[in-house]
Tab-separated table of C-alpha atoms in Angstrom:
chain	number	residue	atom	x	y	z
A	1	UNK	CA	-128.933	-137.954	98.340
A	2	UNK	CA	-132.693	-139.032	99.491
A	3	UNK	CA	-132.574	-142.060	96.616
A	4	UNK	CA	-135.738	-144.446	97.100
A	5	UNK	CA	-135.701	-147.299	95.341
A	6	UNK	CA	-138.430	-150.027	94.253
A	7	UNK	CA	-138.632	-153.558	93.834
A	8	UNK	CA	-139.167	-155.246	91.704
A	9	UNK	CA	-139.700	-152.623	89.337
A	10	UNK	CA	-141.863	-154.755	87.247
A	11	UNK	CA	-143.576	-158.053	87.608
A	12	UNK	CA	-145.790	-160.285	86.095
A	13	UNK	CA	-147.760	-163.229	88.140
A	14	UNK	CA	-150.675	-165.425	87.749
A	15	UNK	CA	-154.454	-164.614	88.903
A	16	UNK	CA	-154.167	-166.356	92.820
A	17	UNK	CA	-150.923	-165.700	93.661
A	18	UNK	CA	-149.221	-163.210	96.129
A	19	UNK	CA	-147.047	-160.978	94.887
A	20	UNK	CA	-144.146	-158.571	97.427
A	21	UNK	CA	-143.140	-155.018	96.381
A	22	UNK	CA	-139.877	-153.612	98.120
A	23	UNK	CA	-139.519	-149.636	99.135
A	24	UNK	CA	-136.281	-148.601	100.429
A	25	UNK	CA	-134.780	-145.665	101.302
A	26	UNK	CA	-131.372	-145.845	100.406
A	27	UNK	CA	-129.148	-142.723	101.728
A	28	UNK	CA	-131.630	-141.577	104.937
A	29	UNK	CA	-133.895	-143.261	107.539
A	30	UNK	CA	-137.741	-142.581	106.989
A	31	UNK	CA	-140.412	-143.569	110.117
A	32	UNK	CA	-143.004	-142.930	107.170
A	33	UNK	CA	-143.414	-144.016	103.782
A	34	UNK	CA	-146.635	-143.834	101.663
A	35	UNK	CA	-147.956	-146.522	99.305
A	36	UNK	CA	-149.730	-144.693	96.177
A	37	UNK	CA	-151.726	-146.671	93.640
A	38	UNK	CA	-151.655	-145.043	89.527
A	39	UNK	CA	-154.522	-146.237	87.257
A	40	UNK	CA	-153.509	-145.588	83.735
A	41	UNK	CA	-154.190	-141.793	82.649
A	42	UNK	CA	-155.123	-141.003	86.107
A	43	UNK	CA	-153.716	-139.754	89.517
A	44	UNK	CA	-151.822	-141.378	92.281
A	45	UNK	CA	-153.872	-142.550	94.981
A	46	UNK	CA	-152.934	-142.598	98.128
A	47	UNK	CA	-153.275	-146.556	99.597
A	48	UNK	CA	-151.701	-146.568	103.114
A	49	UNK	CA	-149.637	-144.466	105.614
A	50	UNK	CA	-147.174	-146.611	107.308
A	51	UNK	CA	-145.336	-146.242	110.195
A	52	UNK	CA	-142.061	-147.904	111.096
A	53	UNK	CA	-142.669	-150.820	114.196
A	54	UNK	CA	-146.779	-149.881	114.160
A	55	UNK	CA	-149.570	-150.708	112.184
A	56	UNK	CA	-150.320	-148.968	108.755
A	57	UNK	CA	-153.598	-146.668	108.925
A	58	UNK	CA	-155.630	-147.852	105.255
A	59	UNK	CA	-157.160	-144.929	102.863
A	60	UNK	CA	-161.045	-145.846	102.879
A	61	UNK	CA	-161.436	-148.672	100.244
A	62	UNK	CA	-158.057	-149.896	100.410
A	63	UNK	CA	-159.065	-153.547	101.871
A	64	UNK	CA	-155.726	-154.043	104.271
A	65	UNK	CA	-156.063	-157.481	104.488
A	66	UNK	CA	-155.736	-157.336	100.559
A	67	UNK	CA	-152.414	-155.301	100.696
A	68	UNK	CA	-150.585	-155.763	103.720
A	69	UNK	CA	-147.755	-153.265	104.699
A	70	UNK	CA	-145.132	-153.820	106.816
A	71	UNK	CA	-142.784	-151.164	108.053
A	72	UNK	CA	-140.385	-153.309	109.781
A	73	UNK	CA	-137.116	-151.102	109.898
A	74	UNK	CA	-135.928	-147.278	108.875
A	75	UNK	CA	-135.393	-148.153	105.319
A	76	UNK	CA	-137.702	-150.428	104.115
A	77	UNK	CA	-141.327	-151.213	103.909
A	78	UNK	CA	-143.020	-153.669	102.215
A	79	UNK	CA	-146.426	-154.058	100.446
A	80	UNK	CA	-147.472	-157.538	99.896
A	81	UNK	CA	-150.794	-157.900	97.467
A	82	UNK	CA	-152.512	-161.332	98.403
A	83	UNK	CA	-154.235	-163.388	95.952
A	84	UNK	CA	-153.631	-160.686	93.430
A	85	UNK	CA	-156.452	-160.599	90.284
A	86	UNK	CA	-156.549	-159.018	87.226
A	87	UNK	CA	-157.863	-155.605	88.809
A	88	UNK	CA	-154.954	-155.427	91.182
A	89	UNK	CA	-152.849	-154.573	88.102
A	90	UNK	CA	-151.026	-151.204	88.503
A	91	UNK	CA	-148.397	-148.969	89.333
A	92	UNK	CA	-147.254	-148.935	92.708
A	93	UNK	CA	-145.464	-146.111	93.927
A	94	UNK	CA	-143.617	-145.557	98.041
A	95	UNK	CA	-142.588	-142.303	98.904
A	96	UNK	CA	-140.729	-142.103	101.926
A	97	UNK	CA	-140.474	-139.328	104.600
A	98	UNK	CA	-136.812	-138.087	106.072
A	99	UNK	CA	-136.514	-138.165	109.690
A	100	UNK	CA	-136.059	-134.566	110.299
A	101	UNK	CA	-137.163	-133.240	106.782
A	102	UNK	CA	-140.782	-133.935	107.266
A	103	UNK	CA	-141.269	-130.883	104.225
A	104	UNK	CA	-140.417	-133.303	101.461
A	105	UNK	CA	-141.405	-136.727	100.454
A	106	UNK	CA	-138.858	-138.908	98.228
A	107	UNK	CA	-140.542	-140.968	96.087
A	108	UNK	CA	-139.980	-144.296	94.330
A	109	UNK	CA	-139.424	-145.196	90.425
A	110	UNK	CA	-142.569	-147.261	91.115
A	111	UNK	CA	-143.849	-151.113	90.413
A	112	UNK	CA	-145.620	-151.910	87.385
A	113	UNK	CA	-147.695	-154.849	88.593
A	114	UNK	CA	-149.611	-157.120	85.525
A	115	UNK	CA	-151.525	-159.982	87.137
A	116	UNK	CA	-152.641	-162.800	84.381
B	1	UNK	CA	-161.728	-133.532	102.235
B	2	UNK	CA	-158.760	-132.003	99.685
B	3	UNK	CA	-158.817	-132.573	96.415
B	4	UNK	CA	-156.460	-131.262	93.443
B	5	UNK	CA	-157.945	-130.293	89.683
B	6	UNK	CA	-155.824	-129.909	87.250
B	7	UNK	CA	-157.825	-128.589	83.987
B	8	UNK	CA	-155.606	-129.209	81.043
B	9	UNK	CA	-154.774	-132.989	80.201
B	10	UNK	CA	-153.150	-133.099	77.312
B	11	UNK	CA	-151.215	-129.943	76.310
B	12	UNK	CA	-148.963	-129.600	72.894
B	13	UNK	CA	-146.773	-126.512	72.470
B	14	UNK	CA	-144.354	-126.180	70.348
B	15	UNK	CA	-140.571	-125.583	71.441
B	16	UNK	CA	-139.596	-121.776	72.790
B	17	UNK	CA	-143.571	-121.574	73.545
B	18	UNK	CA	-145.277	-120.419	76.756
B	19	UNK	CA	-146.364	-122.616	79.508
B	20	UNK	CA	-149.000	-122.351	81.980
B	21	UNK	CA	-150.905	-125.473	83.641
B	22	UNK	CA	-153.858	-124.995	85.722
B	23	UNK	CA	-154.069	-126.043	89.107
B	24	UNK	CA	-156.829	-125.518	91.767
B	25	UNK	CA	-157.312	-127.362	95.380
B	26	UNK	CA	-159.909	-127.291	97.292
B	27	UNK	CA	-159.162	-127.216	101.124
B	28	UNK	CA	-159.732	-123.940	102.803
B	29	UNK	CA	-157.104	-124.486	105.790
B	30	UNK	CA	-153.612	-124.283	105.735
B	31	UNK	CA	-152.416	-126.003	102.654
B	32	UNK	CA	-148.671	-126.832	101.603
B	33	UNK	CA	-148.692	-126.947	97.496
B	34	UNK	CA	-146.622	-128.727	95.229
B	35	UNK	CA	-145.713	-129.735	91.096
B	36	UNK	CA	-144.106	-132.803	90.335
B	37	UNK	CA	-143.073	-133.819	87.037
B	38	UNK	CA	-142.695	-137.725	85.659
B	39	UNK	CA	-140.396	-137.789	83.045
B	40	UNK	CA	-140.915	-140.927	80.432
B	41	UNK	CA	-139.886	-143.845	82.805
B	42	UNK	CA	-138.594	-142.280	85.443
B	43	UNK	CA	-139.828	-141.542	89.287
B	44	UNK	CA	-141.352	-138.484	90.265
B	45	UNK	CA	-139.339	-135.573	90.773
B	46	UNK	CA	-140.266	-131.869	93.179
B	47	UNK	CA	-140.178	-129.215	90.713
B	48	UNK	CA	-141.339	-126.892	93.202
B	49	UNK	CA	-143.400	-126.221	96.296
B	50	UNK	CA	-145.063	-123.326	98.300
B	51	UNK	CA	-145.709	-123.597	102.270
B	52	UNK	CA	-145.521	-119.766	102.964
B	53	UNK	CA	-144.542	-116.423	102.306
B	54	UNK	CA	-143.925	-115.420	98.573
B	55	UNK	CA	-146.512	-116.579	96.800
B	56	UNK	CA	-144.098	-116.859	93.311
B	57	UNK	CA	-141.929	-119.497	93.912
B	58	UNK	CA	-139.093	-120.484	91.755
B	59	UNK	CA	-138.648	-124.372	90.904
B	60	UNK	CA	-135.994	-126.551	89.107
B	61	UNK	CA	-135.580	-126.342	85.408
B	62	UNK	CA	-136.762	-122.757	84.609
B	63	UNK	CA	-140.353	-123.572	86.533
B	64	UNK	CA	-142.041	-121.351	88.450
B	65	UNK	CA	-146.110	-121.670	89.663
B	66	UNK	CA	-148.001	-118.292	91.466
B	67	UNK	CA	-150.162	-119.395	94.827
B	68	UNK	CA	-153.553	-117.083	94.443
B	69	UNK	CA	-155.292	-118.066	97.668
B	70	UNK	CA	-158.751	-116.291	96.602
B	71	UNK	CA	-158.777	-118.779	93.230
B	72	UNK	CA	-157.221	-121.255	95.667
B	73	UNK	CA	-154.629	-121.787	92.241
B	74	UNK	CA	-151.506	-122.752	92.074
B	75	UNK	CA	-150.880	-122.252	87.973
B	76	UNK	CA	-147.277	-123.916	87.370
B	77	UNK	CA	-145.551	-121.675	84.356
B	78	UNK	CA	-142.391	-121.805	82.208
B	79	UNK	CA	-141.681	-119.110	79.543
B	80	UNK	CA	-140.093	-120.892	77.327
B	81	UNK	CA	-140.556	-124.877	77.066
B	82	UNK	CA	-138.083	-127.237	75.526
B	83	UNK	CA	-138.409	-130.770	73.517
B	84	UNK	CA	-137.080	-131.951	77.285
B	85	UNK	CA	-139.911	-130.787	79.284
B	86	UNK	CA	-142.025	-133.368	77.944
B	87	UNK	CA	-143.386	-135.177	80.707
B	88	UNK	CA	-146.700	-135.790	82.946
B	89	UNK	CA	-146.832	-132.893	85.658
B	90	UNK	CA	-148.673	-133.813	88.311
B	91	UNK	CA	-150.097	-131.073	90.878
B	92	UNK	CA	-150.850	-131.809	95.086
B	93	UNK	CA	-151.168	-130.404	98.227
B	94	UNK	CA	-151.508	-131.729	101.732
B	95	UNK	CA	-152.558	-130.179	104.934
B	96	UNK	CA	-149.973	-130.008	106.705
B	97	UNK	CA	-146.036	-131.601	107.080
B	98	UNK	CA	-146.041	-135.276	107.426
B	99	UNK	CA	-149.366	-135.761	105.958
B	100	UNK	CA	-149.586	-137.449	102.722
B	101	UNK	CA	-149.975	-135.691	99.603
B	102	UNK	CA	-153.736	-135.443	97.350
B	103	UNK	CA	-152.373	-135.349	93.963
B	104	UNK	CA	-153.968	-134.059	90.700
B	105	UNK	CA	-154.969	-136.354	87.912
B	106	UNK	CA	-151.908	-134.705	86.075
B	107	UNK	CA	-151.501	-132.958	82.889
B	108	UNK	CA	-149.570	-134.686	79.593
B	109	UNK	CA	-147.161	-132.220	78.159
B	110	UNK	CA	-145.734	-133.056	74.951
B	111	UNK	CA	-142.986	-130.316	73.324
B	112	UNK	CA	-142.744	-130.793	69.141
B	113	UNK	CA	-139.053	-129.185	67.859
């Protein structure tokens, strides 16, 4: 059980374009999820906290009107990166929080994102 | 602010060889610890985590990692490592439940037969 899945898991778009990432939590409800951002060789980052029916809080530096989250149900958030560039390419990884279980986080297979 | 070091980046052992990855965090408060591994195209998975009590905890897989709050460590060890525990281990800790997690920058193991 606790299976979170991603998608798309990988996608490729042009410089100017918006692009939507899918986080789900299959087999439980989660009122938080967590958007992480890998650079090659390097840690996750943590992006955004975000909260089912409120507005995400933003890590410092994560420009929200860049990559908008919405938390619209139990099971699935989005993350939407607008007018995506060449820098935006990464790995985008949700983790989501049981209801209940607030000890573990489930995480994603992740998004590799490769903007043109 | 937390942050997570882990020390070694790139480690090569041979198989049936010892194991022992460095981890250190910084914040001074209550702190819940954890290792994840990320096998080869696959999602990250809990190996093993400390909130409390016994500070050797026992993980998945053979793992085990030693919480020494006056180094503020939390060393992640295996006696014995296998082609199969190549992966990326990634070390991080967060204040408290809920919160999310401050990750390491993670360390490459590769296992040679």
């Amino acid at each position: 059980g606790a299976v979170v899945s991603q998608h798309p898991s990988r996608v490729i778009c042009k410089s100017g374009t918006s692009v939507k990432i899918e986080c789900r939590s299959l087999d439980f409800q989660a009122t938080t999820m967590f958007w992480y951002r890998q650079f090659p060789k390097k840690s996750l980052m943590l992006m955004a906290t975000s909260n089912e029916g409120s507005k995400a809080t933003y890590e410092q530096g994560v420009e929200k009107d860049k990559f908008l989250i919405n938390h619209a149900s139990l099971t699935l958030s989005t993350l939407t990166v607008t007018s995506a560039h060449p820098e935006d390419s990464s790995f985008y990884i949700c983790s989501a929080v049981r209801i209940g279980y607030t000890d573990t986080q489930y995480f994603g297979p992740g998004t590799r994102l490769t903007v043109l | 602010a937390q942050s997570v070091s882990q020390h070694n980046h790139h480690v090569i052992l041979s198989e049936a060889a010892s194991l022992e990855l460095g981890c250190n965090y910084s914040y001074g408060g209550t702190v819940n610890l954890f290792w994840y591994v990320q096998y080869p195209g696959q999602h990250l998975q809990l190996l093993l985590k400390y909130f409390s009590g016994d500070p050797l905890v026992k993980g998945i897989k053979g793992f085990e990692a030693e919480f020494i709050k006056s180094k503020f460590s939390f060393n992640l060890r295996k006696p014995s490592v296998q082609w199969s525990d190549t992966a990326e281990y990634f070390c991080a800790s967060r204040k408290n439940s809920g919160y999310a997690l401050n990750f390491g920058k993670g360390t490459s193991l590769l296992v040679t037969p």
